[in-house]
């Protein structure tokens, strides 16, 4: 369980996150959606430990991690730009983080990479470098790097937004399947309403650094609590 308590982030004169309270349950697929600049990425970066909160607390499994470094939070991030190392093969890209953490033997790492590769069906990408992969293939390798460590949570920031429409829809289905197989808590950020409503078990609608509503997609459609939510959800991307 991840708890955000009155979380706030200010950059100079901008309040990016303006007092957020939210509990993310174990194993759920939670989507954060809202217009550009509403504070989605900042919220995710606070969760990852990549930004320091101006105020408020973050707890993971009742442990206060507010000031804890990213590498001690046992979470995995997936970004829109994949952030693969261009000079490394798929296998190296997937195993690199585990190797540098130094907590696994080489044999254990190989085993886990092979498992991840089977889950994602990417065996044929392990010996290739990113330049020889399509966008969707790179994103699968980036997912491989995230799942190989078996983290407590995945944090995903618009991971599909660089893909064309057809591949994006296909990858949504794959993410849903992956989540039903692994059951890992996932926080997924997007500005795309359709994506949010398709992927989210619960959806957080943000505006201007604040949470407007948190509900299942069905309840958001049927019972929007604000005009903003009704208009945002009703408005196709
Ligand atoms: P998008 O959908 O465009 O990715 P977002 O919801 O992810 O938007 P954030 O990136 O969280 O929005 O930004 C929230 C606000 O904080 C914006 O006004 C942005 O300009 C500001 N902001 C974000 N990062 C910084 C930073 N490092 N320095 C100054 N201001 C920042
Ligand atoms: Mg963003």
XYZ file of C-alpha atoms and ligand atoms in Angstrom:
269
model
C 0.000 0.000 0.000
C 1.302 3.408 -0.982
C -0.011 6.493 0.795
C 0.409 10.103 -0.254
C -0.427 12.513 2.545
C -0.978 16.198 1.839
C 1.812 15.985 -0.718
C 3.034 19.262 -2.155
C 5.708 20.310 -4.627
C 6.636 23.864 -5.481
C 9.117 24.944 -8.143
C 10.073 28.602 -7.654
C 6.749 30.312 -8.385
C 4.850 27.237 -9.675
C 2.863 24.912 -7.423
C 3.046 21.681 -9.416
C 1.402 19.452 -6.773
C -0.936 21.234 -4.418
C -1.721 18.976 -1.472
C -2.565 15.468 -2.655
C -4.063 12.736 -0.472
C -4.236 9.312 -2.080
C -3.976 5.646 -1.104
C -2.855 3.142 -3.744
C -3.825 -0.426 -2.841
C -1.564 -3.430 -3.324
C -1.897 -4.924 -6.780
C -4.107 -2.255 -8.271
C -3.685 -0.591 -11.658
C -4.187 3.096 -10.929
C -4.168 5.679 -13.705
C -3.529 9.382 -13.150
C -5.058 11.478 -15.939
C -5.409 15.213 -16.535
C -4.448 17.989 -18.925
C -0.878 19.037 -19.683
C 0.814 20.747 -16.761
C -1.634 19.508 -14.085
C 1.141 17.811 -12.113
C 0.954 14.149 -13.185
C 4.648 13.643 -13.905
C 5.668 15.555 -10.806
C 3.449 13.315 -8.676
C 5.044 10.227 -10.212
C 8.545 11.638 -9.760
C 7.785 12.327 -6.108
C 6.670 8.697 -5.755
C 9.894 7.547 -7.398
C 12.025 9.795 -5.221
C 13.296 11.755 -8.229
C 11.891 14.971 -6.732
C 11.832 16.049 -3.120
C 8.467 17.045 -1.704
C 8.109 20.608 -0.443
C 5.660 19.294 2.122
C 3.673 16.163 2.996
C 4.603 12.492 3.352
C 4.882 9.347 1.242
C 4.493 5.934 2.887
C 5.073 2.548 1.285
C 3.811 -0.423 3.285
C 3.638 1.846 6.342
C 7.299 2.834 5.960
C 7.902 6.565 5.603
C 9.948 6.909 2.405
C 9.559 10.663 1.947
C 13.280 11.417 2.084
C 14.482 8.031 0.833
C 16.594 7.740 -2.333
C 15.059 6.168 -5.470
C 17.272 3.077 -5.306
C 16.016 2.250 -1.817
C 12.330 2.355 -2.746
C 12.108 -0.898 -4.733
C 10.043 0.546 -7.546
C 10.613 0.533 -11.296
C 9.936 3.439 -13.650
C 9.004 3.214 -17.329
C 9.167 6.440 -19.341
C 7.863 7.477 -22.740
C 11.351 7.749 -24.231
C 12.330 4.195 -23.115
C 15.720 5.469 -21.867
C 17.552 2.386 -23.139
C 21.340 2.481 -23.409
C 22.075 2.665 -27.161
C 25.395 0.809 -26.999
C 23.994 -2.169 -25.052
C 22.048 -5.177 -26.299
C 18.529 -5.884 -25.091
C 19.880 -8.403 -22.603
C 22.410 -5.938 -21.183
C 19.792 -3.204 -21.011
C 17.503 -5.473 -19.019
C 20.172 -6.791 -16.660
C 22.231 -3.623 -16.193
C 20.345 -2.267 -13.165
C 20.492 -5.621 -11.383
C 24.198 -6.030 -12.139
C 25.076 -2.600 -10.808
C 22.948 -3.132 -7.687
C 25.242 -6.072 -6.942
C 22.677 -8.068 -4.994
C 22.263 -10.963 -7.457
C 24.622 -13.591 -8.830
C 25.233 -13.678 -12.588
C 23.341 -16.950 -12.834
C 20.334 -15.510 -10.968
C 20.385 -12.486 -13.277
C 20.474 -14.657 -16.411
C 17.568 -16.690 -15.090
C 15.485 -13.617 -14.357
C 16.231 -12.035 -17.741
C 15.123 -15.236 -19.456
C 11.925 -15.292 -17.390
C 11.151 -11.655 -18.193
C 11.915 -12.295 -21.831
C 9.467 -15.182 -21.882
C 6.746 -13.147 -20.167
C 7.124 -10.360 -22.737
C 7.948 -12.606 -25.696
C 11.153 -10.719 -26.518
C 13.725 -13.522 -26.800
C 14.624 -12.365 -30.310
C 15.455 -8.860 -29.027
C 17.995 -9.895 -26.394
C 20.988 -9.817 -28.738
C 19.947 -6.658 -30.600
C 20.817 -3.068 -29.829
C 18.025 -0.473 -29.546
C 18.786 1.065 -32.951
C 17.784 -2.246 -34.532
C 14.424 -2.321 -32.709
C 11.084 -0.706 -33.510
C 9.447 1.667 -31.024
C 7.183 -1.065 -29.712
C 10.101 -3.471 -29.356
C 12.100 -0.880 -27.404
C 9.166 -0.339 -25.128
C 8.942 -4.100 -24.486
C 12.627 -4.169 -23.560
C 12.044 -1.184 -21.257
C 9.208 -3.166 -19.648
C 11.575 -6.122 -19.344
C 13.994 -3.971 -17.428
C 11.158 -2.953 -15.102
C 9.759 -6.435 -14.412
C 13.099 -8.231 -14.060
C 13.676 -6.875 -10.560
C 10.207 -7.859 -9.353
C 9.613 -4.438 -7.785
C 6.863 -3.514 -5.323
C 5.412 -1.113 -7.888
C 5.676 0.049 -11.483
C 5.533 3.776 -12.169
C 4.791 4.514 -15.818
C 4.820 7.992 -17.351
C 3.075 8.037 -20.751
C 4.983 4.904 -21.787
C 3.002 4.476 -25.029
C 2.822 8.056 -26.250
C 5.662 7.664 -28.768
C 3.966 4.728 -30.482
C 1.583 4.929 -33.429
C -2.141 4.522 -32.760
C -2.365 0.869 -33.757
C 0.619 -0.222 -31.700
C -0.586 1.867 -28.766
C -3.866 -0.041 -28.662
C -2.036 -3.364 -28.943
C 0.374 -2.419 -26.136
C -2.534 -1.392 -23.889
C -3.882 -4.911 -24.181
C -0.424 -6.299 -23.428
C -0.071 -4.125 -20.348
C -3.448 -5.323 -19.063
C -2.403 -8.930 -19.651
C 0.960 -8.372 -17.994
C -0.756 -6.841 -14.990
C -3.154 -9.754 -14.632
C -0.180 -12.141 -14.756
C 2.157 -10.315 -12.379
C -0.333 -8.446 -10.196
C 2.220 -5.729 -9.487
C 0.896 -2.415 -8.172
C 0.996 0.015 -11.091
C 0.676 3.797 -11.219
C 0.241 4.885 -14.813
C 0.249 8.511 -15.971
C -1.395 9.676 -19.194
C -3.137 12.753 -20.606
C -5.239 10.473 -22.831
C -8.745 9.893 -21.449
C -9.394 6.804 -23.567
C -6.173 5.233 -22.368
C -7.028 6.075 -18.763
C -10.509 4.599 -18.970
C -9.274 1.470 -20.779
C -6.362 0.691 -18.474
C -7.361 1.967 -15.057
C -9.030 -0.122 -12.386
C -9.315 3.240 -10.643
C -8.646 6.589 -12.268
C -7.399 9.751 -10.581
C -8.462 12.927 -12.397
C -6.106 15.841 -11.703
C -6.394 19.525 -12.474
C -4.002 22.261 -11.463
C -2.002 20.196 -8.972
C -5.104 18.842 -7.235
C -7.109 15.637 -7.313
C -10.640 16.298 -8.560
C -11.959 12.732 -8.268
C -10.773 9.142 -7.773
C -13.113 6.376 -8.917
C -13.557 3.444 -11.236
C -13.984 4.424 -14.908
C -17.675 3.509 -14.738
C -18.361 5.743 -11.742
C -16.406 8.606 -13.325
C -18.633 8.348 -16.404
C -21.869 7.964 -14.501
C -21.270 10.219 -11.517
C -18.682 12.907 -12.236
C -18.388 15.121 -9.171
C -17.300 18.240 -11.028
C -18.076 19.824 -14.352
C -14.342 19.622 -15.084
C -14.367 15.836 -14.655
C -17.482 15.409 -16.808
C -16.052 17.539 -19.600
C -12.563 16.092 -19.453
C -13.736 12.476 -19.425
C -16.389 13.100 -22.062
C -13.971 14.813 -24.405
C -12.212 12.298 -26.661
C -8.454 12.830 -26.929
P 2.217 16.822 -19.299
O 0.903 16.135 -19.583
O 2.452 17.955 -20.243
O 3.373 15.875 -19.196
P 2.141 16.996 -16.373
O 0.751 16.854 -15.844
O 3.013 15.815 -16.339
O 2.042 17.582 -17.863
P 4.162 18.255 -14.735
O 5.318 17.913 -15.584
O 3.981 17.509 -13.477
O 2.805 18.209 -15.574
O 4.263 19.809 -14.409
C 3.388 20.475 -13.487
C 3.772 21.944 -13.416
O 5.060 22.060 -12.803
C 3.878 22.650 -14.755
O 3.423 23.961 -14.598
C 5.374 22.613 -15.041
O 5.753 23.716 -15.837
C 5.961 22.726 -13.652
N 7.265 22.051 -13.552
C 7.507 20.721 -13.692
N 8.800 20.431 -13.494
C 9.412 21.619 -13.237
C 10.763 21.995 -12.951
N 11.760 21.084 -12.878
N 11.012 23.315 -12.730
C 10.033 24.225 -12.784
N 8.741 23.935 -13.034
C 8.428 22.652 -13.261
Mg 4.091 14.749 -17.788
